[in-house]
Amino acid sequence: MITTRFAPSPTGYLHIGGLRTALYSYLWARKNSGRFLLRIEDTDLKRNSAEAAKAIEEAFKWVGLTHDDEVIYQSQRFDLYKKYVTKLLDEGKAYYCYASKEELDTMREAQQAKKERPRYDGRYRDFTGTPPKGVDPVVRIKSPSNTKIEFEDGIKGVVSFNTDDILDDFIIARSDGTPTYNFVVAIDDALMGLSDVIRGDDHLSNTPKQIVVYEALGFDLPKFYHVPMILNPQGKKLSKRDGAMDVMEYKNMGYLPEAVLNFLIRLGWSHGDQEIFSFSEMLELFDPTNINKSASAYNPEKLEWLNAHYIKNSSWERIIEELKFFDLEIHGHDRKELIVDSLRERAKTIKEFADMARTMIETPQSYDQKAYNKFINQEAIEILKKYTAFINDYAEALHLPSGFEKATKQFMEQNSLKMKQLAQPIRIAMVGSAVSPSVYDVLSIVGRADIVIRIEKLINFYEEQNV
């Protein structure tokens, strides 16, 4: 059975690169009717954050990546790790190292003077003497010397290391007894029954150490897939400014989860020229062996384009629900469907959608200065006064956009006006700027009574400015 995992450290937020790794792992497990597990790697007790751990699960819930079984917290498994430390000590595969900090510093200085790679020289590997006083020992594993460690990476192909080039007898338990990262990762991956480990290629250098632990404990190796990093458009490491922010910030900015997932799956994986992937298509088509070997570039314009696509194709009920997050409740508005339909082709994010919808629902408290200066003058004010009187006296019911279109065209014919003379002043009166959906949609949403109120407010503002 294919079993994968995502194993973040709760020392900060879940960023976009981590979510991509989780998505790849999730899809591969689910595609094969396997298991996807979540493990919180919180052994660094000084840097852990309960809020960060909670935020990771919150992000998973937002994008819909459900995990199997209970979440595993490494901080709750210290007794288990100690048993495996003891096992390796008892079997002679690990040993206590009493080297002091001063010893290690002197060792490294001597190696650097000889232009050698700094490494622990194994001086306590076969130590049988009396332990020095005042030193709390660490536990080191016995790494094989001059040995080739080789494995088949699902993305990179055959990867080979010589232990003398990259390994020494690395620490598996610190002097206070707490276990180290590579030790506990190997144990947990094995005990959780992982068949496939999909992770960023920044972990590639950790893999030989973990293989040493696997082999020392007699565990079977999983299949490794090391995914290239996401870079910014300039080809450098992705920063927060480029998009490497808390996943939940994307929700705060108004992105839909399906747009974020669609964006992420295309950062390093493709299926022909296809850009839009439903979740079912992701499950059907994804294969980690097809992940690109080279790094991918973060493209914010592509994310916006995808998000706009999903907004356009969302039901009005869905959009109304999403708007609540931005403190906009329009479920009780009698023109709610028109509000959504008038904006779904214009908004790139739900936040932008909410901001534009709010301008139609709420009377403007100010006016865009550039638009006001360009379109509002005495002639425009006189036209608006006449339009207000016309709307007040109009005999037919005014509710639908078509009704407002009919009435407005009749008004323009009676007064020998063209739409360009009326449209922008009306927009400014209705929404505070010269940018809006169809004038007739806006008028229908605002409604006859509020149309008059908003026009009169603009007229009063103009007259106060021109006393």
Coordinates of C-alpha atoms in Angstrom, one line a residue:
M1 CA 0.0 0.0 0.0
I2 CA 1.2 3.5 -0.9
T3 CA 1.7 5.4 2.3
T4 CA 2.9 9.0 2.3
R5 CA 3.2 11.8 4.9
F6 CA 3.7 15.5 5.4
A7 CA 5.9 16.4 8.3
P8 CA 6.3 20.1 9.0
S9 CA 8.0 21.7 12.0
P10 CA 5.8 24.0 14.0
T11 CA 8.3 26.7 14.3
G12 CA 6.5 29.0 11.9
Y13 CA 3.7 29.2 9.4
L14 CA 3.0 26.6 6.7
H15 CA 4.4 28.3 3.5
I16 CA 3.4 27.7 -0.1
G17 CA 6.4 25.3 -0.8
G18 CA 5.4 23.1 2.1
L19 CA 1.8 23.0 0.9
R20 CA 3.0 21.9 -2.5
T21 CA 4.9 19.0 -1.0
A22 CA 1.8 18.1 1.0
L23 CA -0.3 18.2 -2.1
Y24 CA 2.0 15.9 -4.0
S25 CA 2.1 13.4 -1.1
Y26 CA -1.6 13.5 -0.7
L27 CA -2.4 13.0 -4.4
W28 CA 0.0 10.1 -4.7
A29 CA -1.5 8.3 -1.7
R30 CA -5.1 8.9 -2.7
K31 CA -4.6 8.0 -6.3
N32 CA -3.4 4.6 -5.2
S33 CA -6.1 4.1 -2.5
G34 CA -3.3 4.5 0.1
R35 CA -2.8 6.4 3.3
F36 CA -1.7 10.0 3.8
L37 CA -0.4 10.9 7.3
L38 CA 0.4 14.1 9.1
R39 CA 3.3 14.3 11.5
I40 CA 4.3 17.4 13.5
E41 CA 8.1 17.4 14.0
D42 CA 8.2 19.3 17.2
T43 CA 11.3 17.9 18.9
D44 CA 12.9 21.4 19.0
L45 CA 11.1 22.3 22.3
K46 CA 12.6 25.8 22.5
R47 CA 11.3 26.9 19.1
N48 CA 8.0 25.1 18.9
S49 CA 4.8 27.0 18.7
A50 CA 1.4 25.5 19.6
E51 CA -0.2 28.3 17.4
A52 CA 1.9 27.2 14.4
A53 CA 0.9 23.6 14.8
K54 CA -2.7 24.6 15.0
A55 CA -2.2 26.9 11.9
I56 CA -0.8 23.9 9.9
E57 CA -4.0 21.9 10.5
E58 CA -6.1 24.9 9.8
A59 CA -4.4 25.3 6.4
F60 CA -5.0 21.7 5.6
K61 CA -8.7 22.1 6.4
W62 CA -8.9 25.2 4.2
V63 CA -7.5 23.4 1.1
G64 CA -9.3 20.1 1.9
L65 CA -6.3 17.8 2.4
T66 CA -7.6 15.3 4.8
H67 CA -5.1 13.0 6.5
D68 CA -5.6 9.5 7.9
D69 CA -5.2 8.5 11.5
E70 CA -4.4 10.9 14.4
V71 CA -1.8 13.6 14.0
I72 CA 1.6 12.3 15.3
Y73 CA 3.6 14.7 17.5
Q74 CA 7.2 13.7 17.8
S75 CA 7.4 15.5 21.2
Q76 CA 5.1 12.8 22.6
R77 CA 7.4 10.0 21.4
F78 CA 10.7 10.7 23.3
D79 CA 10.4 7.5 25.3
L80 CA 10.1 5.5 22.0
Y81 CA 13.2 7.2 20.6
K82 CA 15.2 6.5 23.8
K83 CA 14.5 2.8 23.4
Y84 CA 16.0 2.9 19.9
V85 CA 19.0 4.8 21.2
T86 CA 19.5 2.1 23.8
K87 CA 19.1 -0.6 21.2
L88 CA 21.9 0.8 19.1
L89 CA 24.1 1.3 22.2
D90 CA 23.5 -2.3 23.3
E91 CA 24.3 -3.6 19.8
G92 CA 27.5 -1.6 19.5
K93 CA 26.1 0.4 16.6
A94 CA 26.3 3.7 18.6
Y95 CA 28.4 5.0 21.5
Y96 CA 28.7 7.7 24.1
C97 CA 31.0 10.6 23.0
Y98 CA 32.6 12.6 25.8
A99 CA 34.3 15.2 23.6
S100 CA 34.0 18.6 25.2
K101 CA 33.2 21.7 23.2
E102 CA 36.8 22.8 23.5
E103 CA 38.0 19.4 22.1
L104 CA 35.7 19.7 19.2
D105 CA 36.7 23.3 18.5
T106 CA 40.4 22.4 18.6
M107 CA 39.7 19.4 16.3
R108 CA 38.0 21.6 13.7
E109 CA 40.7 24.2 13.8
A110 CA 43.3 21.6 13.1
Q111 CA 41.3 20.2 10.2
Q112 CA 40.7 23.6 8.7
A113 CA 44.4 24.4 8.9
K114 CA 45.1 21.3 6.9
K115 CA 42.3 22.3 4.5
E116 CA 40.4 19.2 5.4
R117 CA 36.6 18.9 5.7
P118 CA 35.6 19.6 9.3
R119 CA 34.3 16.5 10.8
Y120 CA 34.2 14.5 14.0
D121 CA 37.3 12.2 14.0
G122 CA 35.7 9.3 15.9
R123 CA 38.0 9.6 18.9
Y124 CA 35.5 8.0 21.3
R125 CA 34.2 5.4 18.8
D126 CA 35.9 2.5 20.5
F127 CA 36.6 4.2 23.9
T128 CA 36.8 1.8 26.8
G129 CA 38.5 3.9 29.4
T130 CA 37.2 5.9 32.3
P131 CA 34.8 8.7 31.1
P132 CA 36.0 12.2 31.9
K133 CA 34.3 14.0 34.7
G134 CA 32.0 16.9 34.2
V135 CA 31.0 16.0 30.6
D136 CA 27.5 15.0 29.7
P137 CA 28.0 12.7 26.7
V138 CA 26.1 12.8 23.5
V139 CA 25.3 9.6 21.6
R140 CA 26.8 9.1 18.1
I141 CA 25.9 6.4 15.6
K142 CA 28.7 4.5 13.9
S143 CA 28.6 5.5 10.3
P144 CA 30.3 3.2 7.8
S145 CA 33.6 4.5 6.5
N146 CA 34.6 4.7 2.8
T147 CA 31.2 3.2 1.8
K148 CA 28.9 4.1 -1.1
I149 CA 25.4 5.0 -0.2
E150 CA 23.2 4.8 -3.3
F151 CA 19.5 5.0 -3.8
E152 CA 17.0 5.4 -6.7
D153 CA 15.3 8.8 -6.4
G154 CA 11.9 8.9 -8.1
I155 CA 12.7 12.4 -9.6
K156 CA 16.5 12.6 -9.7
G157 CA 17.3 9.1 -10.7
V158 CA 20.3 7.2 -9.1
V159 CA 21.9 9.3 -6.3
S160 CA 25.2 8.2 -4.9
F161 CA 27.2 9.4 -1.9
N162 CA 30.6 8.3 -0.4
T163 CA 30.3 8.3 3.3
D164 CA 33.8 9.7 3.7
D165 CA 32.8 12.8 1.7
I166 CA 29.7 13.7 3.6
L167 CA 29.3 11.7 6.9
D168 CA 31.0 11.3 10.2
D169 CA 29.7 9.6 13.3
F170 CA 26.8 12.0 13.7
I171 CA 24.9 12.7 16.9
I172 CA 21.6 10.8 17.4
A173 CA 21.0 12.0 21.0
R174 CA 22.1 15.3 22.6
S175 CA 23.7 15.5 26.0
D176 CA 20.3 16.2 27.6
G177 CA 18.9 13.0 26.0
T178 CA 16.8 14.7 23.3
P179 CA 17.0 12.9 20.0
T180 CA 18.2 14.6 16.8
Y181 CA 16.2 15.3 13.6
N182 CA 17.6 12.7 11.2
F183 CA 17.4 10.0 13.8
V184 CA 13.7 10.5 14.7
V185 CA 12.7 11.1 11.1
A186 CA 14.0 7.7 10.0
I187 CA 12.4 5.9 13.0
D188 CA 9.0 7.6 12.4
D189 CA 9.0 7.1 8.7
A190 CA 9.7 3.4 9.2
L191 CA 7.2 2.8 12.1
M192 CA 4.4 4.8 10.3
G193 CA 4.9 2.3 7.4
L194 CA 5.8 4.9 4.8
S195 CA 6.4 3.5 1.3
D196 CA 7.1 6.8 -0.4
V197 CA 8.7 10.0 1.0
I198 CA 8.1 13.1 -1.1
R199 CA 9.9 16.1 0.2
G200 CA 11.9 19.2 -0.9
D201 CA 15.4 18.6 -2.3
D202 CA 16.8 20.7 0.5
H203 CA 16.5 17.4 2.4
L204 CA 18.6 15.5 -0.1
S205 CA 21.8 15.9 2.1
N206 CA 19.8 14.4 5.1
T207 CA 19.0 11.2 3.2
P208 CA 22.4 9.5 3.6
K209 CA 22.2 10.0 7.4
Q210 CA 18.7 8.6 7.5
I211 CA 19.7 5.6 5.4
V212 CA 22.4 4.9 8.0
V213 CA 19.8 4.9 10.7
Y214 CA 17.4 2.8 8.6
E215 CA 20.1 0.2 8.1
A216 CA 21.4 0.2 11.7
L217 CA 17.9 -0.5 12.9
G218 CA 17.0 -3.0 10.2
F219 CA 14.3 -1.0 8.7
D220 CA 13.3 -1.2 5.0
L221 CA 14.0 2.0 3.0
P222 CA 11.1 3.9 1.5
K223 CA 11.1 5.3 -2.1
F224 CA 12.5 8.8 -2.0
Y225 CA 11.3 11.7 -4.2
H226 CA 13.2 15.0 -3.8
V227 CA 11.3 17.8 -5.3
P228 CA 13.2 20.9 -6.7
M229 CA 12.6 24.2 -4.9
I230 CA 10.2 27.0 -5.9
L231 CA 12.2 30.1 -7.0
N232 CA 11.1 33.7 -7.5
P233 CA 10.7 35.1 -11.0
Q234 CA 14.4 36.2 -10.9
G235 CA 15.5 32.7 -10.2
K236 CA 16.4 33.3 -6.5
K237 CA 15.1 31.7 -3.3
L238 CA 11.5 32.5 -2.8
S239 CA 10.9 35.1 -0.1
K240 CA 7.8 36.3 1.7
R241 CA 7.6 39.2 -0.6
D242 CA 7.5 36.8 -3.6
G243 CA 4.8 34.6 -2.1
A244 CA 6.5 32.4 0.5
M245 CA 4.0 33.5 3.1
D246 CA 1.6 31.7 5.5
V247 CA -0.8 29.7 3.4
M248 CA -3.7 31.3 5.3
E249 CA -2.5 34.7 4.0
Y250 CA -3.7 33.5 0.6
K251 CA -7.2 33.2 2.1
N252 CA -6.8 36.6 3.6
M253 CA -6.0 38.0 0.2
G254 CA -9.1 36.4 -1.4
Y255 CA -7.7 33.4 -3.2
L256 CA -9.9 30.3 -3.4
P257 CA -8.3 27.0 -2.2
E258 CA -8.9 25.2 -5.5
A259 CA -7.0 28.0 -7.3
V260 CA -4.1 27.7 -4.9
L261 CA -3.9 23.9 -5.4
N262 CA -4.2 24.2 -9.1
F263 CA -1.4 26.8 -9.1
L264 CA 0.8 24.6 -6.9
I265 CA 0.4 21.4 -8.9
R266 CA 1.7 23.2 -12.0
L267 CA 4.8 24.5 -10.1
G268 CA 7.0 21.6 -11.2
W269 CA 4.6 19.2 -12.7
S270 CA 2.6 19.2 -16.0
H271 CA 0.3 17.2 -18.2
G272 CA 0.8 18.4 -21.7
D273 CA -0.3 22.0 -22.1
Q274 CA -3.2 21.7 -19.7
E275 CA -3.4 24.6 -17.1
I276 CA -6.8 24.1 -15.4
F277 CA -7.1 20.9 -13.3
S278 CA -10.1 19.9 -11.2
F279 CA -9.2 18.0 -8.1
S280 CA -10.5 14.8 -9.7
E281 CA -8.1 15.4 -12.6
M282 CA -5.2 16.0 -10.3
L283 CA -5.9 12.6 -8.6
E284 CA -6.2 10.9 -11.9
L285 CA -3.2 12.3 -13.7
F286 CA -0.6 13.1 -11.0
D287 CA 2.5 10.9 -10.9
P288 CA 5.6 12.0 -8.9
T289 CA 8.0 10.5 -11.4
N290 CA 6.8 13.2 -13.8
I291 CA 7.9 16.1 -11.5
N292 CA 10.4 18.3 -13.2
K293 CA 14.0 17.8 -12.3
S294 CA 14.7 21.6 -12.4
A295 CA 13.3 24.3 -10.0
S296 CA 10.1 26.0 -10.9
A297 CA 9.4 29.8 -10.9
Y298 CA 6.6 31.4 -8.9
N299 CA 4.3 33.4 -11.1
P300 CA 1.8 35.7 -9.3
E301 CA 0.0 36.6 -12.5
K302 CA -0.7 32.9 -13.2
L303 CA -2.2 32.6 -9.7
E304 CA -4.4 35.6 -10.3
W305 CA -5.5 34.2 -13.6
L306 CA -6.4 30.9 -12.1
N307 CA -8.2 32.5 -9.2
A308 CA -10.3 34.6 -11.6
H309 CA -11.2 31.5 -13.6
Y310 CA -12.5 29.8 -10.4
I311 CA -14.4 32.9 -9.4
K312 CA -16.1 33.0 -12.8
N313 CA -17.1 29.4 -12.5
S314 CA -18.3 29.4 -8.9
S315 CA -22.0 29.4 -8.1
W316 CA -23.4 32.6 -6.7
E317 CA -24.2 30.7 -3.4
R318 CA -20.5 29.8 -3.1
I319 CA -19.3 33.4 -3.7
I320 CA -21.9 34.8 -1.3
E321 CA -20.5 32.4 1.3
E322 CA -16.9 33.4 0.6
L323 CA -17.8 37.1 0.9
K324 CA -18.7 36.6 4.5
F325 CA -15.0 36.1 5.3
F326 CA -14.6 39.7 4.3
D327 CA -17.4 40.9 6.4
L328 CA -19.9 41.3 3.6
E329 CA -23.2 39.6 4.0
I330 CA -25.5 39.9 1.0
H331 CA -27.5 36.7 1.4
G332 CA -30.6 38.8 2.3
H333 CA -30.1 41.4 -0.5
D334 CA -32.9 41.1 -3.0
R335 CA -30.4 41.7 -5.9
K336 CA -27.8 39.3 -4.6
E337 CA -27.6 37.2 -7.8
L338 CA -27.2 40.3 -9.9
I339 CA -24.4 41.6 -7.6
V340 CA -22.5 38.3 -8.1
D341 CA -23.1 38.1 -11.8
S342 CA -22.1 41.7 -12.4
L343 CA -18.7 41.2 -10.7
R344 CA -17.7 37.6 -11.4
E345 CA -16.1 38.6 -14.7
R346 CA -14.2 41.5 -13.1
A347 CA -12.8 40.3 -9.8
K348 CA -9.5 38.5 -9.6
T349 CA -9.9 37.8 -5.9
I350 CA -12.7 37.4 -3.4
K351 CA -11.4 40.4 -1.5
E352 CA -11.5 42.5 -4.6
F353 CA -15.0 41.1 -5.2
A354 CA -16.1 42.2 -1.8
D355 CA -14.6 45.7 -2.2
M356 CA -16.4 46.2 -5.5
A357 CA -19.7 44.8 -4.2
R358 CA -19.5 47.1 -1.1
T359 CA -19.3 50.2 -3.4
M360 CA -22.6 49.2 -4.9
I361 CA -24.3 48.2 -1.6
E362 CA -23.1 51.1 0.5
T363 CA -23.4 54.8 -0.2
P364 CA -20.0 56.2 -1.1
Q365 CA -18.4 58.3 1.7
S366 CA -15.9 59.9 -0.7
Y367 CA -15.2 60.3 -4.4
D368 CA -12.2 59.3 -6.4
Q369 CA -10.5 62.7 -6.9
K370 CA -9.2 62.1 -10.4
A371 CA -12.6 60.9 -11.7
Y372 CA -14.4 63.7 -9.9
N373 CA -12.2 66.3 -11.4
K374 CA -12.6 64.9 -14.9
F375 CA -16.3 64.2 -15.0
I376 CA -18.1 66.4 -12.5
N377 CA -18.8 70.0 -13.5
Q378 CA -21.8 72.3 -13.7
E379 CA -23.1 70.7 -16.9
A380 CA -22.9 67.2 -15.3
I381 CA -24.6 68.4 -12.1
E382 CA -27.5 69.9 -14.2
I383 CA -27.9 66.6 -16.0
L384 CA -27.9 64.7 -12.7
K385 CA -30.6 67.0 -11.3
K386 CA -32.8 66.4 -14.3
Y387 CA -32.2 62.6 -14.1
T388 CA -33.2 62.6 -10.4
A389 CA -36.4 64.3 -11.2
F390 CA -37.1 62.0 -14.1
I391 CA -36.5 58.9 -12.0
N392 CA -38.7 60.2 -9.2
D393 CA -41.5 60.8 -11.6
Y394 CA -41.1 57.7 -13.8
A395 CA -44.4 55.9 -13.9
E396 CA -43.3 52.4 -14.5
A397 CA -41.8 50.0 -11.9
L398 CA -38.0 50.1 -11.8
H399 CA -36.3 47.0 -10.5
L400 CA -34.5 45.0 -13.3
P401 CA -31.5 46.3 -15.2
S402 CA -33.6 46.2 -18.4
G403 CA -36.1 48.6 -16.8
F404 CA -33.4 51.1 -15.9
E405 CA -32.0 50.8 -19.4
K406 CA -35.3 51.6 -20.9
A407 CA -35.9 54.5 -18.6
T408 CA -32.4 56.0 -19.0
K409 CA -32.6 55.8 -22.8
Q410 CA -35.9 57.5 -22.7
F411 CA -34.4 60.3 -20.5
M412 CA -31.5 60.7 -22.9
E413 CA -33.8 61.0 -25.9
Q414 CA -35.9 63.7 -24.2
N415 CA -32.8 65.7 -23.3
S416 CA -30.8 65.1 -26.5
L417 CA -28.0 63.5 -24.5
K418 CA -25.4 60.8 -25.2
M419 CA -24.6 58.0 -22.8
K420 CA -21.0 59.3 -22.3
Q421 CA -22.5 62.5 -20.8
L422 CA -24.5 60.6 -18.2
A423 CA -22.7 57.3 -17.5
Q424 CA -19.6 58.5 -15.7
P425 CA -21.4 61.1 -13.5
I426 CA -23.9 58.4 -12.5
R427 CA -21.1 56.0 -11.7
I428 CA -19.4 58.5 -9.5
A429 CA -22.6 59.2 -7.7
M430 CA -23.4 55.6 -7.3
V431 CA -20.0 54.0 -6.4
G432 CA -17.7 57.0 -5.8
S433 CA -15.5 56.3 -8.9
A434 CA -15.7 56.1 -12.7
V435 CA -15.2 52.3 -12.6
S436 CA -18.1 49.9 -12.1
P437 CA -20.0 47.1 -13.7
S438 CA -22.8 48.0 -16.2
V439 CA -24.5 51.2 -15.2
Y440 CA -27.8 49.5 -15.5
D441 CA -26.7 46.7 -13.2
V442 CA -25.5 49.2 -10.7
L443 CA -28.7 51.2 -10.8
S444 CA -30.8 48.0 -10.4
I445 CA -28.7 47.0 -7.4
V446 CA -28.8 50.4 -5.7
G447 CA -32.6 50.8 -6.3
R448 CA -34.7 53.8 -7.1
A449 CA -34.8 55.4 -3.6
D450 CA -31.1 55.1 -3.0
I451 CA -30.3 56.3 -6.5
V452 CA -31.9 59.6 -5.7
I453 CA -30.2 59.8 -2.3
R454 CA -26.7 59.2 -3.8
I455 CA -27.2 61.6 -6.6
E456 CA -28.4 64.3 -4.2
K457 CA -25.4 63.6 -2.0
L458 CA -23.0 64.2 -4.9
I459 CA -24.9 67.4 -6.0
N460 CA -24.7 68.7 -2.4
F461 CA -21.0 67.9 -2.3
Y462 CA -20.3 69.7 -5.6
E463 CA -22.3 72.8 -4.5
E464 CA -20.5 73.0 -1.2
Q465 CA -17.2 72.9 -3.0
N466 CA -18.3 75.7 -5.4
V467 CA -20.0 78.2 -3.1

